[in-house]
PDB file of C-alpha atoms in Angstrom:
ATOM      1  CA  MET A 193      30.599 -52.806 -93.028  1.00 62.00           C
ATOM      2  CA  ALA A 194      27.492 -51.049 -94.368  1.00 86.00           C
ATOM      3  CA  LEU A 195      24.158 -52.670 -93.641  1.00 95.00           C
ATOM      4  CA  SER A 196      22.626 -54.666 -96.466  1.00 95.00           C
ATOM      5  CA  ALA A 197      18.983 -55.130 -97.445  1.00 94.00           C
ATOM      6  CA  LYS A 198      19.781 -58.820 -98.088  1.00 94.00           C
ATOM      7  CA  THR A 199      20.757 -59.578 -94.514  1.00 95.00           C
ATOM      8  CA  LEU A 200      18.714 -57.133 -92.391  1.00 97.00           C
ATOM      9  CA  LYS A 201      15.598 -58.579 -90.803  1.00 97.00           C
ATOM     10  CA  VAL A 202      12.654 -56.828 -89.185  1.00 97.00           C
ATOM     11  CA  GLY A 203      13.237 -56.926 -85.453  1.00 98.00           C
ATOM     12  CA  ASP A 204      17.057 -56.894 -85.677  1.00 98.00           C
ATOM     13  CA  THR A 205      18.504 -54.655 -82.972  1.00 98.00           C
ATOM     14  CA  HIS A 206      21.690 -52.770 -82.273  1.00 98.00           C
ATOM     15  CA  GLN A 207      22.347 -51.528 -78.740  1.00 98.00           C
ATOM     16  CA  GLU A 208      25.101 -49.477 -77.106  1.00 98.00           C
ATOM     17  CA  ILE A 209      25.773 -47.820 -73.780  1.00 98.00           C
ATOM     18  CA  VAL A 210      26.163 -44.235 -74.984  1.00 98.00           C
ATOM     19  CA  VAL A 211      26.828 -42.525 -71.643  1.00 98.00           C
ATOM     20  CA  ASP A 212      28.215 -44.210 -68.524  1.00 98.00           C
ATOM     21  CA  ASN A 213      27.767 -42.123 -65.348  1.00 98.00           C
ATOM     22  CA  LEU A 214      27.087 -38.751 -66.978  1.00 98.00           C
ATOM     23  CA  THR A 215      29.371 -36.065 -65.566  1.00 98.00           C
ATOM     24  CA  ARG A 216      28.670 -32.389 -65.080  1.00 98.00           C
ATOM     25  CA  THR A 217      31.881 -31.810 -67.006  1.00 98.00           C
ATOM     26  CA  GLN A 218      30.321 -33.433 -70.067  1.00 98.00           C
ATOM     27  CA  LEU A 219      27.425 -30.986 -69.724  1.00 98.00           C
ATOM     28  CA  VAL A 220      29.994 -28.162 -69.725  1.00 98.00           C
ATOM     29  CA  GLN A 221      31.621 -29.664 -72.832  1.00 98.00           C
ATOM     30  CA  TYR A 222      28.264 -29.868 -74.577  1.00 98.00           C
ATOM     31  CA  ALA A 223      27.347 -26.305 -73.628  1.00 98.00           C
ATOM     32  CA  GLY A 224      30.667 -25.067 -75.002  1.00 98.00           C
ATOM     33  CA  ALA A 225      30.477 -27.008 -78.257  1.00 98.00           C
ATOM     34  CA  SER A 226      26.811 -26.403 -78.996  1.00 98.00           C
ATOM     35  CA  GLY A 227      26.646 -22.802 -77.815  1.00 98.00           C
ATOM     36  CA  ASP A 228      23.633 -23.457 -75.564  1.00 96.00           C
ATOM     37  CA  TYR A 229      24.824 -21.921 -72.272  1.00 97.00           C
ATOM     38  CA  ASN A 230      21.466 -22.139 -70.511  1.00 95.00           C
ATOM     39  CA  PRO A 231      22.575 -22.283 -66.842  1.00 96.00           C
ATOM     40  CA  ILE A 232      20.080 -25.075 -66.071  1.00 95.00           C
ATOM     41  CA  HIS A 233      22.670 -27.394 -67.680  1.00 97.00           C
ATOM     42  CA  THR A 234      25.845 -26.221 -65.943  1.00 98.00           C
ATOM     43  CA  ASP A 235      25.074 -23.874 -63.040  1.00 98.00           C
ATOM     44  CA  GLU A 236      24.033 -25.841 -59.951  1.00 98.00           C
ATOM     45  CA  VAL A 237      23.416 -22.677 -57.881  1.00 97.00           C
ATOM     46  CA  TYR A 238      21.007 -21.156 -60.398  1.00 96.00           C
ATOM     47  CA  THR A 239      19.295 -24.453 -61.178  1.00 95.00           C
ATOM     48  CA  THR A 240      18.618 -25.482 -57.588  1.00 96.00           C
ATOM     49  CA  GLN A 241      17.921 -22.030 -56.098  1.00 95.00           C
ATOM     50  CA  VAL A 242      16.169 -20.222 -58.943  1.00 93.00           C
ATOM     51  CA  ALA A 243      14.919 -22.711 -61.537  1.00 91.00           C
ATOM     52  CA  GLY A 244      13.626 -25.161 -58.933  1.00 91.00           C
ATOM     53  CA  TYR A 245      15.255 -28.401 -60.109  1.00 93.00           C
ATOM     54  CA  PRO A 246      17.190 -30.852 -57.894  1.00 95.00           C
ATOM     55  CA  SER A 247      20.379 -30.402 -59.949  1.00 97.00           C
ATOM     56  CA  VAL A 248      21.614 -29.373 -63.361  1.00 98.00           C
ATOM     57  CA  PHE A 249      20.424 -31.686 -66.114  1.00 97.00           C
ATOM     58  CA  ALA A 250      21.447 -32.569 -69.648  1.00 98.00           C
ATOM     59  CA  HIS A 251      20.527 -30.622 -72.763  1.00 97.00           C
ATOM     60  CA  GLY A 252      17.890 -32.583 -74.660  1.00 96.00           C
ATOM     61  CA  MET A 253      20.218 -32.298 -77.607  1.00 97.00           C
ATOM     62  CA  LEU A 254      22.934 -34.117 -75.670  1.00 98.00           C
ATOM     63  CA  SER A 255      20.541 -37.058 -75.251  1.00 98.00           C
ATOM     64  CA  MET A 256      19.883 -36.889 -78.985  1.00 98.00           C
ATOM     65  CA  GLY A 257      23.582 -36.466 -79.766  1.00 98.00           C
ATOM     66  CA  VAL A 258      24.634 -39.583 -77.871  1.00 98.00           C
ATOM     67  CA  THR A 259      21.704 -41.487 -79.405  1.00 98.00           C
ATOM     68  CA  GLY A 260      22.963 -40.413 -82.829  1.00 98.00           C
ATOM     69  CA  LYS A 261      26.366 -41.897 -81.996  1.00 98.00           C
ATOM     70  CA  MET A 262      24.745 -45.320 -81.633  1.00 98.00           C
ATOM     71  CA  LEU A 263      22.944 -44.803 -84.964  1.00 98.00           C
ATOM     72  CA  THR A 264      25.997 -43.795 -86.975  1.00 98.00           C
ATOM     73  CA  ASN A 265      27.976 -46.681 -85.450  1.00 98.00           C
ATOM     74  CA  TYR A 266      25.204 -49.009 -86.697  1.00 98.00           C
ATOM     75  CA  VAL A 267      24.346 -47.628 -90.143  1.00 98.00           C
ATOM     76  CA  GLY A 268      27.766 -46.190 -91.082  1.00 97.00           C
ATOM     77  CA  ASP A 269      29.087 -42.699 -91.687  1.00 97.00           C
ATOM     78  CA  GLY A 270      27.092 -40.344 -93.872  1.00 97.00           C
ATOM     79  CA  ARG A 271      24.208 -42.763 -94.289  1.00 98.00           C
ATOM     80  CA  LEU A 272      21.502 -41.277 -92.076  1.00 98.00           C
ATOM     81  CA  ALA A 273      18.560 -39.876 -94.047  1.00 98.00           C
ATOM     82  CA  THR A 274      16.214 -38.926 -91.207  1.00 98.00           C
ATOM     83  CA  PHE A 275      16.480 -38.866 -87.423  1.00 98.00           C
ATOM     84  CA  GLY A 276      13.942 -37.575 -84.926  1.00 98.00           C
ATOM     85  CA  VAL A 277      13.213 -37.916 -81.219  1.00 98.00           C
ATOM     86  CA  ARG A 278      10.845 -36.781 -78.507  1.00 97.00           C
ATOM     87  CA  PHE A 279      12.499 -36.027 -75.189  1.00 97.00           C
ATOM     88  CA  THR A 280      10.417 -37.978 -72.701  1.00 95.00           C
ATOM     89  CA  ARG A 281      12.407 -37.568 -69.461  1.00 95.00           C
ATOM     90  CA  GLN A 282      15.215 -35.382 -68.231  1.00 95.00           C
ATOM     91  CA  VAL A 283      18.726 -36.816 -67.976  1.00 98.00           C
ATOM     92  CA  TRP A 284      20.727 -36.153 -64.804  1.00 98.00           C
ATOM     93  CA  PRO A 285      24.377 -36.277 -63.735  1.00 98.00           C
ATOM     94  CA  GLY A 286      25.192 -39.872 -62.825  1.00 98.00           C
ATOM     95  CA  ASP A 287      22.802 -41.340 -65.378  1.00 98.00           C
ATOM     96  CA  THR A 288      23.879 -44.184 -67.626  1.00 98.00           C
ATOM     97  CA  LEU A 289      22.115 -44.237 -70.978  1.00 98.00           C
ATOM     98  CA  THR A 290      21.598 -47.153 -73.341  1.00 98.00           C
ATOM     99  CA  SER A 291      20.412 -46.572 -76.913  1.00 98.00           C
ATOM    100  CA  THR A 292      18.761 -49.148 -79.110  1.00 98.00           C
ATOM    101  CA  ALA A 293      17.833 -49.193 -82.786  1.00 98.00           C
ATOM    102  CA  THR A 294      15.292 -51.777 -83.941  1.00 98.00           C
ATOM    103  CA  VAL A 295      14.692 -52.562 -87.610  1.00 98.00           C
ATOM    104  CA  GLN A 296      11.092 -51.741 -88.484  1.00 98.00           C
ATOM    105  CA  ALA A 297      11.286 -52.178 -92.265  1.00 97.00           C
ATOM    106  CA  THR A 298      13.528 -52.101 -95.279  1.00 97.00           C
ATOM    107  CA  ARG A 299      12.364 -50.478 -98.506  1.00 97.00           C
ATOM    108  CA  GLU A 300      13.545 -49.403-101.936  1.00 96.00           C
ATOM    109  CA  GLU A 301      12.961 -45.953-103.404  1.00 95.00           C
ATOM    110  CA  ASP A 302      14.139 -45.168-106.940  1.00 95.00           C
ATOM    111  CA  GLY A 303      16.666 -47.985-106.732  1.00 95.00           C
ATOM    112  CA  VAL A 304      18.074 -46.873-103.375  1.00 96.00           C
ATOM    113  CA  HIS A 305      17.637 -49.126-100.361  1.00 97.00           C
ATOM    114  CA  PHE A 306      16.723 -47.772 -96.934  1.00 98.00           C
ATOM    115  CA  VAL A 307      16.204 -49.167 -93.466  1.00 98.00           C
ATOM    116  CA  ASP A 308      13.608 -47.656 -91.116  1.00 98.00           C
ATOM    117  CA  LEU A 309      14.536 -47.874 -87.457  1.00 98.00           C
ATOM    118  CA  ILE A 310      12.756 -47.377 -84.158  1.00 98.00           C
ATOM    119  CA  VAL A 311      15.102 -45.559 -81.786  1.00 98.00           C
ATOM    120  CA  SER A 312      14.959 -45.583 -78.011  1.00 98.00           C
ATOM    121  CA  THR A 313      17.299 -44.378 -75.287  1.00 98.00           C
ATOM    122  CA  VAL A 314      16.709 -45.426 -71.692  1.00 98.00           C
ATOM    123  CA  ASN A 315      18.385 -44.613 -68.378  1.00 98.00           C
ATOM    124  CA  GLN A 316      19.712 -47.046 -65.766  1.00 98.00           C
ATOM    125  CA  ASP A 317      16.168 -47.557 -64.422  1.00 98.00           C
ATOM    126  CA  GLY A 318      14.852 -48.522 -67.845  1.00 98.00           C
ATOM    127  CA  THR A 319      12.928 -45.239 -68.147  1.00 98.00           C
ATOM    128  CA  GLU A 320      12.880 -43.939 -71.700  1.00 98.00           C
ATOM    129  CA  VAL A 321      14.524 -40.515 -72.050  1.00 98.00           C
ATOM    130  CA  ALA A 322      14.358 -40.206 -75.845  1.00 98.00           C
ATOM    131  CA  SER A 323      11.963 -41.943 -78.175  1.00 98.00           C
ATOM    132  CA  GLY A 324      12.070 -41.704 -81.938  1.00 98.00           C
ATOM    133  CA  TYR A 325      12.966 -43.028 -85.345  1.00 98.00           C
ATOM    134  CA  ALA A 326      15.608 -42.894 -88.016  1.00 98.00           C
ATOM    135  CA  SER A 327      16.084 -44.025 -91.582  1.00 98.00           C
ATOM    136  CA  ALA A 328      19.326 -44.709 -93.367  1.00 98.00           C
ATOM    137  CA  ARG A 329      20.608 -45.646 -96.779  1.00 98.00           C
ATOM    138  CA  ILE A 330      21.791 -49.262 -96.927  1.00 98.00           C
ATOM    139  CA  ASP A 331      23.406 -51.471 -99.530  1.00 96.00           C
ATOM    140  CA  ALA A 332      21.312 -53.690-101.780  1.00 93.00           C
TER     141      ALA A 332
ATOM    142  CA  MET B 146      17.106 -19.799 -85.225  1.00 74.00           C
ATOM    143  CA  ALA B 147      18.067 -17.762 -88.245  1.00 87.00           C
ATOM    144  CA  VAL B 148      21.789 -17.564 -88.924  1.00 94.00           C
ATOM    145  CA  GLU B 149      23.291 -15.636 -91.826  1.00 95.00           C
ATOM    146  CA  ARG B 150      26.650 -17.379 -91.882  1.00 97.00           C
ATOM    147  CA  PHE B 151      27.461 -20.698 -90.239  1.00 98.00           C
ATOM    148  CA  PRO B 152      30.930 -21.764 -91.345  1.00 98.00           C
ATOM    149  CA  VAL B 153      31.402 -25.484 -90.706  1.00 98.00           C
ATOM    150  CA  GLU B 154      34.894 -25.878 -89.241  1.00 98.00           C
ATOM    151  CA  ALA B 155      36.958 -29.012 -88.543  1.00 98.00           C
ATOM    152  CA  GLY B 156      37.922 -27.918 -85.026  1.00 98.00           C
ATOM    153  CA  HIS B 157      34.313 -27.218 -84.122  1.00 98.00           C
ATOM    154  CA  ILE B 158      33.267 -30.675 -85.358  1.00 98.00           C
ATOM    155  CA  MET B 159      36.050 -32.238 -83.251  1.00 98.00           C
ATOM    156  CA  LEU B 160      34.874 -30.388 -80.110  1.00 98.00           C
ATOM    157  CA  PHE B 161      31.247 -31.261 -80.771  1.00 98.00           C
ATOM    158  CA  ALA B 162      32.071 -34.963 -81.270  1.00 98.00           C
ATOM    159  CA  ARG B 163      34.054 -34.945 -77.999  1.00 98.00           C
ATOM    160  CA  ALA B 164      31.089 -33.384 -76.198  1.00 98.00           C
ATOM    161  CA  ILE B 165      28.804 -36.254 -77.234  1.00 98.00           C
ATOM    162  CA  GLY B 166      31.533 -38.777 -76.417  1.00 98.00           C
ATOM    163  CA  ASP B 167      31.901 -39.903 -80.024  1.00 98.00           C
ATOM    164  CA  THR B 168      35.439 -41.117 -80.749  1.00 98.00           C
ATOM    165  CA  ASN B 169      34.734 -41.968 -84.414  1.00 98.00           C
ATOM    166  CA  GLN B 170      37.842 -40.898 -86.366  1.00 98.00           C
ATOM    167  CA  ILE B 171      35.723 -39.451 -89.170  1.00 98.00           C
ATOM    168  CA  TYR B 172      35.018 -36.474 -86.895  1.00 98.00           C
ATOM    169  CA  HIS B 173      38.654 -35.545 -86.210  1.00 98.00           C
ATOM    170  CA  ASP B 174      41.079 -37.256 -88.598  1.00 98.00           C
ATOM    171  CA  ALA B 175      41.078 -35.891 -92.149  1.00 98.00           C
ATOM    172  CA  ASP B 176      43.552 -38.546 -93.384  1.00 98.00           C
ATOM    173  CA  TYR B 177      41.377 -41.358 -92.078  1.00 98.00           C
ATOM    174  CA  ALA B 178      38.223 -39.670 -93.404  1.00 98.00           C
ATOM    175  CA  ARG B 179      39.617 -39.560 -96.953  1.00 98.00           C
ATOM    176  CA  GLY B 180      39.464 -43.356 -97.039  1.00 97.00           C
ATOM    177  CA  THR B 181      35.820 -43.569 -95.921  1.00 97.00           C
ATOM    178  CA  GLU B 182      32.668 -43.562 -98.025  1.00 96.00           C
ATOM    179  CA  PRO B 183      31.937 -39.840 -97.393  1.00 97.00           C
ATOM    180  CA  GLY B 184      35.556 -39.082 -98.396  1.00 98.00           C
ATOM    181  CA  SER B 185      36.093 -36.306 -95.865  1.00 98.00           C
ATOM    182  CA  VAL B 186      35.428 -35.306 -92.294  1.00 98.00           C
ATOM    183  CA  ILE B 187      31.667 -34.882 -91.868  1.00 98.00           C
ATOM    184  CA  ALA B 188      29.572 -33.456 -89.034  1.00 98.00           C
ATOM    185  CA  PRO B 189      27.763 -35.707 -86.532  1.00 98.00           C
ATOM    186  CA  PRO B 190      23.987 -35.922 -87.077  1.00 98.00           C
ATOM    187  CA  THR B 191      23.027 -33.292 -84.479  1.00 98.00           C
ATOM    188  CA  PHE B 192      25.851 -30.830 -85.253  1.00 98.00           C
ATOM    189  CA  VAL B 193      23.717 -28.156 -86.942  1.00 98.00           C
ATOM    190  CA  GLN B 194      22.319 -27.347 -83.511  1.00 96.00           C
ATOM    191  CA  ALA B 195      25.681 -25.638 -82.911  1.00 97.00           C
ATOM    192  CA  SER B 196      24.664 -22.945 -85.406  1.00 97.00           C
ATOM    193  CA  ALA B 197      23.654 -21.108 -82.193  1.00 96.00           C
ATOM    194  CA  GLN B 198      27.342 -20.163 -81.945  1.00 97.00           C
ATOM    195  CA  PHE B 199      26.953 -18.071 -85.101  1.00 97.00           C
ATOM    196  CA  ASN B 200      23.776 -16.278 -84.119  1.00 95.00           C
ATOM    197  CA  PRO B 201      25.002 -12.944 -82.719  1.00 93.00           C
ATOM    198  CA  ASP B 202      21.833 -12.471 -80.664  1.00 92.00           C
ATOM    199  CA  TYR B 203      21.401 -16.011 -79.298  1.00 94.00           C
ATOM    200  CA  PHE B 204      19.686 -15.496 -75.938  1.00 92.00           C
ATOM    201  CA  LEU B 205      21.275 -18.502 -74.217  1.00 94.00           C
ATOM    202  CA  ARG B 206      24.810 -17.064 -74.499  1.00 96.00           C
ATOM    203  CA  PRO B 207      26.078 -14.485 -71.973  1.00 96.00           C
ATOM    204  CA  LYS B 208      27.134 -11.209 -73.570  1.00 96.00           C
ATOM    205  CA  PRO B 209      29.665  -8.733 -72.144  1.00 96.00           C
ATOM    206  CA  GLY B 210      28.062  -5.852 -70.294  1.00 94.00           C
ATOM    207  CA  GLN B 211      24.601  -7.405 -70.224  1.00 94.00           C
ATOM    208  CA  PRO B 212      22.828  -9.062 -67.277  1.00 94.00           C
ATOM    209  CA  TRP B 213      22.916 -12.873 -67.350  1.00 95.00           C
ATOM    210  CA  PHE B 214      20.344 -15.033 -65.635  1.00 94.00           C
ATOM    211  CA  GLY B 215      22.879 -17.581 -64.323  1.00 96.00           C
ATOM    212  CA  SER B 216      24.578 -17.231 -60.940  1.00 97.00           C
ATOM    213  CA  GLY B 217      27.415 -14.900 -59.941  1.00 96.00           C
ATOM    214  CA  LYS B 218      27.407 -13.062 -56.633  1.00 96.00           C
ATOM    215  CA  GLU B 219      23.719 -13.948 -56.471  1.00 96.00           C
ATOM    216  CA  PRO B 220      21.947 -17.139 -57.617  1.00 96.00           C
ATOM    217  CA  THR B 221      20.713 -15.201 -60.665  1.00 95.00           C
ATOM    218  CA  GLY B 222      21.880 -12.008 -62.324  1.00 93.00           C
ATOM    219  CA  VAL B 223      18.400 -10.845 -63.270  1.00 91.00           C
ATOM    220  CA  THR B 224      15.194 -10.213 -61.393  1.00 78.00           C
ATOM    221  CA  ARG B 225      12.048 -11.953 -62.508  1.00 63.00           C
ATOM    222  CA  GLY B 226      10.585 -10.438 -65.631  1.00 54.00           C
ATOM    223  CA  GLU B 227      13.867  -8.805 -66.605  1.00 44.00           C
ATOM    224  CA  GLY B 228      15.295 -10.381 -69.765  1.00 40.00           C
ATOM    225  CA  GLY B 229      16.743 -13.860 -69.484  1.00 38.00           C
ATOM    226  CA  GLY B 230      14.070 -16.478 -69.678  1.00 42.00           C
ATOM    227  CA  GLY B 231      15.148 -20.061 -70.144  1.00 45.00           C
ATOM    228  CA  GLY B 232      11.988 -21.587 -68.635  1.00 66.00           C
ATOM    229  CA  GLY B 233      11.638 -23.444 -71.909  1.00 80.00           C
ATOM    230  CA  LEU B 234      12.629 -27.040 -72.565  1.00 86.00           C
ATOM    231  CA  HIS B 235      13.259 -28.922 -75.783  1.00 91.00           C
ATOM    232  CA  ALA B 236      10.393 -31.339 -76.461  1.00 95.00           C
ATOM    233  CA  GLU B 237      11.166 -32.791 -79.893  1.00 97.00           C
ATOM    234  CA  GLN B 238      13.787 -32.554 -82.607  1.00 98.00           C
ATOM    235  CA  HIS B 239      13.607 -33.960 -86.132  1.00 98.00           C
ATOM    236  CA  TYR B 240      16.170 -33.869 -88.950  1.00 98.00           C
ATOM    237  CA  ILE B 241      16.064 -34.659 -92.641  1.00 98.00           C
ATOM    238  CA  TYR B 242      19.554 -35.036 -94.112  1.00 98.00           C
ATOM    239  CA  HIS B 243      19.848 -34.077 -97.778  1.00 98.00           C
ATOM    240  CA  ARG B 244      23.593 -34.523 -97.280  1.00 97.00           C
ATOM    241  CA  HIS B 245      25.911 -34.320 -94.293  1.00 98.00           C
ATOM    242  CA  PRO B 246      27.763 -31.010 -93.695  1.00 98.00           C
ATOM    243  CA  LYS B 247      31.556 -31.012 -93.907  1.00 98.00           C
ATOM    244  CA  PRO B 248      34.379 -28.582 -93.117  1.00 98.00           C
ATOM    245  CA  GLY B 249      34.479 -25.804 -95.676  1.00 98.00           C
ATOM    246  CA  ASP B 250      30.707 -25.590 -96.028  1.00 98.00           C
ATOM    247  CA  VAL B 251      29.248 -22.191 -95.231  1.00 98.00           C
ATOM    248  CA  LEU B 252      25.627 -22.696 -94.257  1.00 98.00           C
ATOM    249  CA  THR B 253      22.747 -20.314 -93.773  1.00 98.00           C
ATOM    250  CA  ALA B 254      19.785 -21.086 -91.572  1.00 97.00           C
ATOM    251  CA  THR B 255      16.340 -19.700 -92.266  1.00 97.00           C
ATOM    252  CA  VAL B 256      13.447 -20.295 -89.907  1.00 95.00           C
ATOM    253  CA  LYS B 257       9.756 -20.687 -90.541  1.00 94.00           C
ATOM    254  CA  PRO B 258       7.346 -20.783 -87.627  1.00 91.00           C
ATOM    255  CA  GLY B 259       5.290 -23.950 -87.312  1.00 92.00           C
ATOM    256  CA  LYS B 260       2.281 -24.907 -85.221  1.00 94.00           C
ATOM    257  CA  THR B 261       1.623 -23.905 -81.621  1.00 95.00           C
ATOM    258  CA  TRP B 262      -0.461 -26.045 -79.278  1.00 95.00           C
ATOM    259  CA  GLU B 263      -1.267 -26.514 -75.604  1.00 94.00           C
ATOM    260  CA  LYS B 264      -1.579 -29.557 -73.401  1.00 91.00           C
ATOM    261  CA  GLN B 265      -2.166 -30.151 -69.714  1.00 89.00           C
ATOM    262  CA  GLY B 266       0.886 -31.994 -68.374  1.00 84.00           C
ATOM    263  CA  ARG B 267       0.711 -34.407 -65.433  1.00 83.00           C
ATOM    264  CA  ARG B 268       4.078 -33.351 -64.020  1.00 83.00           C
ATOM    265  CA  SER B 269       4.457 -29.671 -64.942  1.00 81.00           C
ATOM    266  CA  GLY B 270       1.069 -27.987 -65.368  1.00 85.00           C
ATOM    267  CA  LYS B 271       0.019 -26.285 -68.588  1.00 88.00           C
ATOM    268  CA  LEU B 272       2.420 -26.910 -71.460  1.00 90.00           C
ATOM    269  CA  ILE B 273       2.715 -24.605 -74.454  1.00 93.00           C
ATOM    270  CA  PHE B 274       4.401 -26.223 -77.465  1.00 95.00           C
ATOM    271  CA  THR B 275       5.918 -24.181 -80.284  1.00 95.00           C
ATOM    272  CA  GLU B 276       7.285 -25.682 -83.478  1.00 96.00           C
ATOM    273  CA  SER B 277       9.807 -24.153 -85.855  1.00 95.00           C
ATOM    274  CA  ILE B 278      11.282 -25.383 -89.116  1.00 97.00           C
ATOM    275  CA  THR B 279      14.862 -24.456 -89.954  1.00 97.00           C
ATOM    276  CA  GLU B 280      16.382 -24.938 -93.401  1.00 98.00           C
ATOM    277  CA  TYR B 281      20.163 -25.164 -93.573  1.00 98.00           C
ATOM    278  CA  ARG B 282      21.468 -24.352 -97.050  1.00 98.00           C
ATOM    279  CA  ASP B 283      25.022 -24.423 -98.324  1.00 98.00           C
ATOM    280  CA  GLN B 284      27.113 -21.854-100.196  1.00 97.00           C
ATOM    281  CA  HIS B 285      25.420 -22.945-103.462  1.00 97.00           C
ATOM    282  CA  GLY B 286      21.935 -22.488-102.063  1.00 97.00           C
ATOM    283  CA  GLU B 287      21.404 -26.258-101.900  1.00 98.00           C
ATOM    284  CA  LEU B 288      19.395 -27.667 -99.010  1.00 98.00           C
ATOM    285  CA  VAL B 289      21.671 -29.625 -96.630  1.00 98.00           C
ATOM    286  CA  VAL B 290      19.567 -30.294 -93.517  1.00 98.00           C
ATOM    287  CA  THR B 291      15.922 -29.603 -92.708  1.00 98.00           C
ATOM    288  CA  SER B 292      15.329 -29.325 -88.975  1.00 98.00           C
ATOM    289  CA  ARG B 293      12.011 -29.292 -87.130  1.00 97.00           C
ATOM    290  CA  GLY B 294      12.210 -28.429 -83.475  1.00 96.00           C
ATOM    291  CA  VAL B 295       9.485 -28.304 -80.843  1.00 96.00           C
ATOM    292  CA  GLY B 296      10.005 -26.266 -77.698  1.00 94.00           C
ATOM    293  CA  VAL B 297       7.822 -26.419 -74.623  1.00 92.00           C
ATOM    294  CA  THR B 298       7.235 -23.865 -71.910  1.00 89.00           C
ATOM    295  CA  THR B 299       6.115 -25.397 -68.635  1.00 83.00           C
ATOM    296  CA  GLU B 300       3.889 -23.762 -66.027  1.00 81.00           C
ATOM    297  CA  ARG B 301       6.186 -25.015 -63.233  1.00 82.00           C
ATOM    298  CA  PRO B 302       9.350 -27.115 -62.991  1.00 82.00           C
ATOM    299  CA  VAL B 303       8.833 -30.720 -64.045  1.00 82.00           C
ATOM    300  CA  ASP B 304       7.897 -32.810 -60.994  1.00 83.00           C
ATOM    301  CA  GLN B 305      10.547 -35.504 -60.436  1.00 79.00           C
ATOM    302  CA  SER B 306       8.500 -37.811 -58.209  1.00 71.00           C
TER     303      SER B 306
END
């Protein structure tokens, strides 16, 4: 099941829908689990009337969290070595997000094989909401 | 943020995995996890962010008896300039995994400030970026995760047009 340096090719991709029609309830779940209770993510009254946004919106870390789900499904459990993103657009209730990993390179360091990935998550309009990279340990 | 004691707990990992919609059994089924390569339940890649739960002073958690900037009787419980805040957004997040945390680990988080820089944004006015580096170490003092976060304060709400 683990990825292998023998079979991976530059340009290979793995893609998943990681959120389908994001609910406000999922934002509540994420606030509760992560401990980030900033009302801009769960409190429509505050967010529209005080913060000046059209509605509550997702924690950046929820975008990263669901992107990470795609990565661990691809590279296997416990294999991620690095993972980083820039949050390029806000994510709103109703959004559907698709995450893609693209193989940029494979390499060997001290006898351990790694894959370097380009990571991108887009919304239903194709607008990128998180843009980044990851690397993971792979089999020989 | 600095945290003196961040116990990694199985139930917390299960709730966190549910919140990101991840049904992978390795996050909630210890029997299944024993048969996997890691050999136990492990935390999802972004789990250390939940260390906020173990920071007694975390400013984005309401505290009994203190004003909270979210809505109640009024759209906000504070007047401008009084505590609260929350005008900041998360701009970037980077992790290096030395290993993946698992239930039973007791982590500490120490924070070093990073760079600060400014940029003129097209959709939200002047942006002030602030970087911080957080090291999560386990009960043996070993480095588990290195985290680099970048926060941004915007001059005005991000224009959606």
